[in-house]
Short mmCIF file of C-alpha atoms and ligand atoms in Angstrom, two decimals:
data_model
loop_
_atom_site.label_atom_id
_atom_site.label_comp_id
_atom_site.label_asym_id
_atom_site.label_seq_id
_atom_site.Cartn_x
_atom_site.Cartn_y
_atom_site.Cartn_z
CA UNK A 4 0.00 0.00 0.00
CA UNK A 5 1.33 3.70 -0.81
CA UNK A 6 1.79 5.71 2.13
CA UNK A 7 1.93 9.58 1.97
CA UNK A 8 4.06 11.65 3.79
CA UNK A 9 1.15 13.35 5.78
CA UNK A 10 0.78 9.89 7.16
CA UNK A 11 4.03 9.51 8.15
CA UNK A 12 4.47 13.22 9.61
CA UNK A 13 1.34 12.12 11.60
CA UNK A 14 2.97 9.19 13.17
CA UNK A 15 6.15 10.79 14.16
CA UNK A 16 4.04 14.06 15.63
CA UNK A 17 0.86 12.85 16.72
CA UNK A 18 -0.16 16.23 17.86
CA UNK A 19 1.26 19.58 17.23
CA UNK A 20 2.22 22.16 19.76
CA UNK A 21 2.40 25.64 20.10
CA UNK A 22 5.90 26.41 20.42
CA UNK A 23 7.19 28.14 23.53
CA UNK A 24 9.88 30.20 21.17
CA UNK A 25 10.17 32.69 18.32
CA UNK A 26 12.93 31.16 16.83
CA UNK A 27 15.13 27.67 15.90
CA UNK A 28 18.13 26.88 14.21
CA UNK A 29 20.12 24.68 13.34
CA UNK A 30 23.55 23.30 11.22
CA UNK A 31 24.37 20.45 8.97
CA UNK A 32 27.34 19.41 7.23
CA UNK A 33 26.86 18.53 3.46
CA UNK A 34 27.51 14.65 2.84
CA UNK A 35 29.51 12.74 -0.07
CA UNK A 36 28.13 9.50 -0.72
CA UNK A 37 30.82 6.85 -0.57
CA UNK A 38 28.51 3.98 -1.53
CA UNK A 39 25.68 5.92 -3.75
CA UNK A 40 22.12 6.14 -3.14
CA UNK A 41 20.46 6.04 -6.61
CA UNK A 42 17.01 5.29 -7.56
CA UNK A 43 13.57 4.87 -5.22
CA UNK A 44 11.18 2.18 -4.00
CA UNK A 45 9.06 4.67 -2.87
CA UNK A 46 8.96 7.96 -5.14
CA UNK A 47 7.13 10.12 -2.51
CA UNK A 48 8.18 8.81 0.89
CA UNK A 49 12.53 9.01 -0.75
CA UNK A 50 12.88 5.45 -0.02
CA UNK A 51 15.94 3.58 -1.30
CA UNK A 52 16.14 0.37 -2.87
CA UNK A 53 19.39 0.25 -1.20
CA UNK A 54 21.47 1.61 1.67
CA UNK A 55 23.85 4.23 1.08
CA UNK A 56 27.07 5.18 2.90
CA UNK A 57 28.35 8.76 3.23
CA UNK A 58 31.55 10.96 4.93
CA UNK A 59 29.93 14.47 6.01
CA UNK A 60 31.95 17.46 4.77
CA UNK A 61 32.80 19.24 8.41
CA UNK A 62 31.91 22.80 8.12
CA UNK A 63 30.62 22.76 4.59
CA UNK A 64 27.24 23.06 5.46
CA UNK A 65 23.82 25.11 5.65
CA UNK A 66 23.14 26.88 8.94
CA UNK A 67 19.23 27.53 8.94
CA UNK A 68 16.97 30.15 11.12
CA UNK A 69 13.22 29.33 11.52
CA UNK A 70 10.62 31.46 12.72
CA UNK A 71 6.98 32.64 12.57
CA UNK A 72 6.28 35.28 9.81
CA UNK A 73 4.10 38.45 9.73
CA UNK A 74 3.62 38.07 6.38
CA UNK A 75 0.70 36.08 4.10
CA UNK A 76 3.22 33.67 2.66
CA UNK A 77 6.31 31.68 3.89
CA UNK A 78 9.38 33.94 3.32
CA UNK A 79 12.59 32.01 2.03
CA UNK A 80 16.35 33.78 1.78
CA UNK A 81 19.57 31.99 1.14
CA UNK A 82 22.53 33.46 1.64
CA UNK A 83 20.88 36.67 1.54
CA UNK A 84 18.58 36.70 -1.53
CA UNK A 85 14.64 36.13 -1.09
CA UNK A 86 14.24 33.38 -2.86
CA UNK A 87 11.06 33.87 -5.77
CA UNK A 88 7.91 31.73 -5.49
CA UNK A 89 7.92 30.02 -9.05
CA UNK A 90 11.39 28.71 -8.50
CA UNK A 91 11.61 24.53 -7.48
CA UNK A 92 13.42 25.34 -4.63
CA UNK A 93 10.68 27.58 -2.97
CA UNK A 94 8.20 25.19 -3.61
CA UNK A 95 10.00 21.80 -2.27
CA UNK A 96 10.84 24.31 0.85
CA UNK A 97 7.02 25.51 1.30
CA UNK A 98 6.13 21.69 0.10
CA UNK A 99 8.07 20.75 3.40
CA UNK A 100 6.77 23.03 5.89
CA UNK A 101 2.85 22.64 4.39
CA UNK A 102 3.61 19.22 6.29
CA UNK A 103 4.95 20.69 9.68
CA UNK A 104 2.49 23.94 9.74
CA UNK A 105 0.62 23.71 12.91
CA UNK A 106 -2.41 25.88 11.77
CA UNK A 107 -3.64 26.87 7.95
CA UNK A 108 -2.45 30.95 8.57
CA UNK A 109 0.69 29.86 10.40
CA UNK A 110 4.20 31.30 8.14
CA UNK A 111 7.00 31.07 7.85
CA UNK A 112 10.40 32.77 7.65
CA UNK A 113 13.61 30.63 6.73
CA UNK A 114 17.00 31.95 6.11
CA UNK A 115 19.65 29.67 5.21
CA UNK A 116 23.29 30.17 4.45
CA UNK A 117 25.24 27.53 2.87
CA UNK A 118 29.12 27.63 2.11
CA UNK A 119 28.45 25.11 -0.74
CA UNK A 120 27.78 26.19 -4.74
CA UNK A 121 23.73 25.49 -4.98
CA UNK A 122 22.83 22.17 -6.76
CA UNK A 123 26.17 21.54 -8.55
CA UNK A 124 26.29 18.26 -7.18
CA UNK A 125 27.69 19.18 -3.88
CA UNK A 126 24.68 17.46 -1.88
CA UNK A 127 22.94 21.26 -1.47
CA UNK A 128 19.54 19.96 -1.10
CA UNK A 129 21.03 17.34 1.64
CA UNK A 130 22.35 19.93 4.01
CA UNK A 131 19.70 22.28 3.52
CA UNK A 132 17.02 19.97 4.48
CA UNK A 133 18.77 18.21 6.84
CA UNK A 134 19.39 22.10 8.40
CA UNK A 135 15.43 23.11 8.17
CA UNK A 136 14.43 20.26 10.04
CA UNK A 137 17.11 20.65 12.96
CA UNK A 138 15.70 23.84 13.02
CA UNK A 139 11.89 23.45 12.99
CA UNK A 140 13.21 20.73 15.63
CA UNK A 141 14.40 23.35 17.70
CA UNK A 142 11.75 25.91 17.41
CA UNK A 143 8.58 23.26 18.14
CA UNK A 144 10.93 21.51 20.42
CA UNK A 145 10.19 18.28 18.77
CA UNK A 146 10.78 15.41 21.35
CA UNK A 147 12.09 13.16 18.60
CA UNK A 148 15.02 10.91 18.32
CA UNK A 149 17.73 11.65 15.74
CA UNK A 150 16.97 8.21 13.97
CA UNK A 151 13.26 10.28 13.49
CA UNK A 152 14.50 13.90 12.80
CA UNK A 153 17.02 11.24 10.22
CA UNK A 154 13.65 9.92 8.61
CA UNK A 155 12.04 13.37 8.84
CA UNK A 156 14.96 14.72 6.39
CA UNK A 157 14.50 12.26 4.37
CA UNK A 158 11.04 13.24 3.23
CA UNK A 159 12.52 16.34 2.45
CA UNK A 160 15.34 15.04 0.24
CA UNK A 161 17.11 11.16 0.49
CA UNK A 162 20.21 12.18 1.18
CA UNK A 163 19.49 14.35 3.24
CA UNK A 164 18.50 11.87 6.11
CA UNK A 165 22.58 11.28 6.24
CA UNK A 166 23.32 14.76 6.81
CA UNK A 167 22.53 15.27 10.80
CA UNK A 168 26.13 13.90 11.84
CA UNK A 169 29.78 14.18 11.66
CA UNK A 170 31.87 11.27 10.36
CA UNK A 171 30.89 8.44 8.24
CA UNK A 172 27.05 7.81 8.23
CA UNK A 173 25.33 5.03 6.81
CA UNK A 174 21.70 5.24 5.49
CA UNK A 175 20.10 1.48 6.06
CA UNK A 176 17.18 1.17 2.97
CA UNK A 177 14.75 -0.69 5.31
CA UNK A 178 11.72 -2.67 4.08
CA UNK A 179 8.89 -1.05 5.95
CA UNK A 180 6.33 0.44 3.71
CA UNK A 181 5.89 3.38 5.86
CA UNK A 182 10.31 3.89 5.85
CA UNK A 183 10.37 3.84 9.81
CA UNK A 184 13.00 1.76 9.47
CA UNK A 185 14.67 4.12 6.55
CA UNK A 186 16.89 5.91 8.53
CA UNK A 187 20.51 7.36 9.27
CA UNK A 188 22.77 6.56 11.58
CA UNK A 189 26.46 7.69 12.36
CA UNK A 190 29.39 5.01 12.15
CA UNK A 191 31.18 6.57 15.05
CA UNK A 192 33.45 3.02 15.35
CA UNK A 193 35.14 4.81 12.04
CA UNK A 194 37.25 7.87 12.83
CA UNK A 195 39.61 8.54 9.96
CA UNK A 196 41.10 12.08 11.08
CA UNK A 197 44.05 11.74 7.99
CA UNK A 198 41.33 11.40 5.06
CA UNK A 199 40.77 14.58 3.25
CA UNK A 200 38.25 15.19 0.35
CA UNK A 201 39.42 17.68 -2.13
CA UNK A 202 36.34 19.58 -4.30
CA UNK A 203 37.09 20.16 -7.76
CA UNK A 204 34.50 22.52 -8.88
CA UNK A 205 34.27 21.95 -12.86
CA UNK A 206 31.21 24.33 -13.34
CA UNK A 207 28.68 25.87 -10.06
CA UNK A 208 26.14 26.35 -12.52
CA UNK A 209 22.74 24.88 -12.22
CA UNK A 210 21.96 21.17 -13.58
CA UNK A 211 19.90 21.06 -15.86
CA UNK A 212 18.44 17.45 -14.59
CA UNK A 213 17.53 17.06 -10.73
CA UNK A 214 18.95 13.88 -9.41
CA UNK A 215 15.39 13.67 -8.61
CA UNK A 216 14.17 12.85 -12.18
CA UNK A 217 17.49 11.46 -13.49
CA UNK A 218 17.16 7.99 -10.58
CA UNK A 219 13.50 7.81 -11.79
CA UNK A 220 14.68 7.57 -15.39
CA UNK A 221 17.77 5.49 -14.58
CA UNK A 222 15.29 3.05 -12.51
CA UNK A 223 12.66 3.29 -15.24
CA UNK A 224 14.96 2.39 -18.69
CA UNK A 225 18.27 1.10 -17.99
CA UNK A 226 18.93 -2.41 -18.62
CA UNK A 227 21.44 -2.46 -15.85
CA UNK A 228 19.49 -1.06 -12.78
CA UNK A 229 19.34 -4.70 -12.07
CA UNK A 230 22.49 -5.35 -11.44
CA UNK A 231 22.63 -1.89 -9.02
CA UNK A 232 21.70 -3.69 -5.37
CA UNK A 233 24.28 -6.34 -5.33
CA UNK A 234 26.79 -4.00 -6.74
CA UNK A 235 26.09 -1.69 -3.75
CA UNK A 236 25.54 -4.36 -1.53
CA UNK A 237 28.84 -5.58 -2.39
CA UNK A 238 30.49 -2.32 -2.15
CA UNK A 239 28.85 -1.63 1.21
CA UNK A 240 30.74 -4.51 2.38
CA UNK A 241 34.07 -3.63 0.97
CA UNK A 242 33.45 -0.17 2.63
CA UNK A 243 33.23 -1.60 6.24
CA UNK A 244 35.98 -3.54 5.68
CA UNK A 245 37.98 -0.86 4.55
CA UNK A 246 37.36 1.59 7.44
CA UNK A 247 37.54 -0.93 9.74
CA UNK A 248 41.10 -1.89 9.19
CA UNK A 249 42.09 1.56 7.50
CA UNK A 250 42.56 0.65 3.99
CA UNK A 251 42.80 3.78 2.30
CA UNK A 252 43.62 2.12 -1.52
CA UNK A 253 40.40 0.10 -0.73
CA UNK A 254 38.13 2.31 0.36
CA UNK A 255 39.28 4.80 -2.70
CA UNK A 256 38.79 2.29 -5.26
CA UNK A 257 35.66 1.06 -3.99
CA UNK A 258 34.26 4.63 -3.83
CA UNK A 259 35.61 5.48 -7.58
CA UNK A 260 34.06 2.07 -9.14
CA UNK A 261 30.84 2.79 -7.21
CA UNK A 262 30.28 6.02 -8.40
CA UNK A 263 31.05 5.23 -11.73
CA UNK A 264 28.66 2.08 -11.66
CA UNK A 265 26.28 4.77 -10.82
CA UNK A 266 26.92 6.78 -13.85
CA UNK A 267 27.10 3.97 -16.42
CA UNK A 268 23.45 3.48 -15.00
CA UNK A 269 23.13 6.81 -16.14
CA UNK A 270 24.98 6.24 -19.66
CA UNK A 271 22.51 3.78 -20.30
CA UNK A 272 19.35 5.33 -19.38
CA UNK A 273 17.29 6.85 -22.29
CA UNK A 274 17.42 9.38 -23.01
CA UNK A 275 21.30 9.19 -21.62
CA UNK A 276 21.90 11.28 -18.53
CA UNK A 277 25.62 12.53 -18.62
CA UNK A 278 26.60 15.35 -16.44
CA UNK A 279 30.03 14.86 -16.96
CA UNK A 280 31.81 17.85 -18.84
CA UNK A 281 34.80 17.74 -20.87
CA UNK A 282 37.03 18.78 -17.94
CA UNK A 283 35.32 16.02 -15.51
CA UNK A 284 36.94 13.56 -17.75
CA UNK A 285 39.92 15.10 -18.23
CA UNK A 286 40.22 15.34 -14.01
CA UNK A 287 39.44 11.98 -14.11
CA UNK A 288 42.53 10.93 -16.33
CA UNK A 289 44.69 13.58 -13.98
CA UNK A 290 43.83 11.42 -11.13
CA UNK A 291 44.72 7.92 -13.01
CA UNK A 292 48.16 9.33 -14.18
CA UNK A 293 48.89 10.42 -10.48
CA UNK A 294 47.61 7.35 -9.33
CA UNK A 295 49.79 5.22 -12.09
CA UNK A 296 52.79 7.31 -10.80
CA UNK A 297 52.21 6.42 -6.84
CA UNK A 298 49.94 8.60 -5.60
CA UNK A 299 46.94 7.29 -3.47
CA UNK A 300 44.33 9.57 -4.67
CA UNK A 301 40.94 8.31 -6.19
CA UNK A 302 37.48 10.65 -7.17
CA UNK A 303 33.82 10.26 -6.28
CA UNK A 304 31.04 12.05 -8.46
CA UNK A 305 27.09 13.12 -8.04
CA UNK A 306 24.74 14.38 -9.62
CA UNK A 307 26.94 17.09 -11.20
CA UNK A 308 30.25 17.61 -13.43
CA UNK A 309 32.09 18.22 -10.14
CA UNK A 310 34.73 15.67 -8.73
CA UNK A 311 35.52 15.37 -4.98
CA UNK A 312 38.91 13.43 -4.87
CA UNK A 313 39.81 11.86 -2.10
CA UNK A 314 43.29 11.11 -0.27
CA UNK A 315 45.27 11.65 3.48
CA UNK A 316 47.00 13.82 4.71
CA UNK A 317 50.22 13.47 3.77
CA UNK A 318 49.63 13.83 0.19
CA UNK A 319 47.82 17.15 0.43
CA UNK A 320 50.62 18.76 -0.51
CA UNK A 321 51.32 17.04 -3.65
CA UNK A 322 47.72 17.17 -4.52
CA UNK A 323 47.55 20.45 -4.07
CA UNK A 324 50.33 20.71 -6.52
CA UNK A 325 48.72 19.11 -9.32
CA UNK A 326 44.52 20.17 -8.74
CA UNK A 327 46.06 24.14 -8.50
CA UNK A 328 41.79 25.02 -7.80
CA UNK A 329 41.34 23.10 -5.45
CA UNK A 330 39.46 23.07 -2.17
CA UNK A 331 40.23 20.64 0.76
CA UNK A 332 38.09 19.74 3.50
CA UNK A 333 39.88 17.66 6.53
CA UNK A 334 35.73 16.32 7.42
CA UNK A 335 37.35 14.76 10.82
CA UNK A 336 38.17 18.75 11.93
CA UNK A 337 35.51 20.75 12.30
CA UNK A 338 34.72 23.48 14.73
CA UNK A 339 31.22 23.76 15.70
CA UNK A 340 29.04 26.69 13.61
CA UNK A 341 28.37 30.11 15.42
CA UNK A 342 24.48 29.32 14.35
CA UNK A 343 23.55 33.20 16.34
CA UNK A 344 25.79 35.33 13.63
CA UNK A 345 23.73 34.20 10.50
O1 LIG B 6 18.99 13.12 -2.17
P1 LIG B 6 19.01 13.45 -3.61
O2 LIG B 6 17.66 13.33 -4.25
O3 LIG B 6 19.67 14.79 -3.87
O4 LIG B 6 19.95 12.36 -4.37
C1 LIG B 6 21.32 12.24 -4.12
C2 LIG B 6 21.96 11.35 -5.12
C3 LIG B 6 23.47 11.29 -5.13
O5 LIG B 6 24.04 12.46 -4.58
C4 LIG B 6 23.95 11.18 -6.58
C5 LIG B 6 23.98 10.06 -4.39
C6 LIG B 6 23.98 10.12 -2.88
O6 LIG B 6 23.90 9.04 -2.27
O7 LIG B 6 24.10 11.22 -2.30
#
């Protein structure tokens, strides 16, 4: 039976309160998908066919203020622009909080501010949603669990369910129809303070396909969706195994093969879905002839032409050296986010 998100809103918050304050926030990191998350059992409720695993990206993140507006519709800013009403990402915000609004007239006022470029395959939508429910959390002083708050993100955007910790995460698909058992959870047995991601921003323009439509599509016409759970599955495994005994040339090439697995889904989807651009690939052959000369260094992709390379410490040097444009994030060191000056 389909379920509807009202119906699942309605179990986690039985009854809605007035809240005692004018005003929540809340952070979250952005996550990188080690193991992807690509295509849905459930198109409205976000839920996976398979489980997903994820590092978070430190301070890369949105940092999100809540509170009751004056005015006759919900007010939206990011990074301090209002956002217009006929744009997609007004309407999957207001789409979120029509299923949190305690009364018909009640409004609302967000303002985000992200550090990321906006939907350029930097998991925008993740952070963001993951951000607006910690603070709607905060403001309604939600007595929830985090594994709830995890599946209340989720409605908002899949991946965004792995974006309320630190660290590695892993999203577990579940079976229930209702996804109460579709949830995050953080993999704190894996600390990995040496591992560095390294963004390689090819273009911050806007896709042109959501992620959204482009899993539909992949799950709707490729002949080798199929083959996408076990080769997940598989990878899932080699992941633990990895981080469990620190195998950096594992977990690298595990990561690399998954996400392109995930984009020869894409290849091979009709019409063809490539976001790759002419620099992506030639990035990509940058990191095999560094890798071919020694160098540990391997690349994940989204949704996106952007690459996020990944490697330790002690080659951030020569890594720097060779990806001049680079941006690295150490995801093990962050410093908590002064939420009050946005
Ligand atoms: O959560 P969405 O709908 O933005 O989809 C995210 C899909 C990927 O970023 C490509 C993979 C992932 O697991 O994050």
């Amino acid at each position: 039976m389909q379920h509807t998100k009202q119906e699942v809103i309605k179990a986690l918050l039985p009854a809605f309160t007035v809240p005692n304050k004018n005003e929540g926030s809340g952070f979250a990191p952005t996550n990188i998908a080690l193991c992807k998350y690509w295509g849905k059992r459930d198109i409205e409720l976000n839920l996976p066919f398979t489980s997903s695993l994820s590092i978070s990206l430190g301070n890369y993140g949105a940092t999100t203020k809540v509170s009751f507006a004056d005015s006759s519709i919900d007010q939206v800013k990011l990074n301090n622009q209002t956002i217009a009403t006929n744009t997609v990402f007004y309407r999957r915000i207001v789409e979120f909080l029509d299923l949190i609004r305690p009364t018909n007239d009640a409004v609302f006022n967000v303002v985000t501010h992200t550090n990321i470029p906006i939907a350029a395959g930097l998991a925008s939508s993740a952070c963001g949603f993951a951000a607006l429910v910690q603070a709607l959390a905060d403001l309604f002083e939600w007595p929830l669990t985090s594994q709830q708050l995890s599946i209340l993100a989720r409605l908002g955007s899949g991946s965004a369910c792995r974006s309320l910790w630190h660290g590695f995460v892993q999203w577990q698909a579940g079976s229930d129809l209702m996804g109460m058992d579709s949830y995050a959870y953080p993999l704190d047995e894996y600390q990995w303070p040496e591992l560095r991601v390294g963004l390689v921003l090819i273009d911050q323009s806007q896709k042109s396909f959501s992620s959204r439509d482009a899993m539909q599509a992949s799950v709707e016409s490729s002949p080798f969706y199929a083959l996408w759970p076990a080769t997940v599955a598989q990878a899932l495994d080699r992941t633990h195994t990895a981080l469990r005994t620190k195998d950096f040339w594992t977990l690298g090439s595990v990561a690399e093969a998954n996400a392109l697995a995930m984009h020869a889904i894409m290849l091979s989807t009709t019409p063809a879905i490539i976001y790759s651009q002419a620099a992506t690939l030639s990035c990509m052959q940058q990191v095999w002839r560094a890798r071919a000369e020694g160098l540990s260094i391997f690349f994940t992709q989204d949704a996106g032409p952007n690459l996020k390379l990944l490697f330790l410490s002690k080659d951030e040097a020569k890594v720097r050296e060779l990806f001049a444009e680079i941006q690295v994030v150490a995801p093990f060191s962050y410093v908590p986010q002064p939420v009050e000056s946005i």
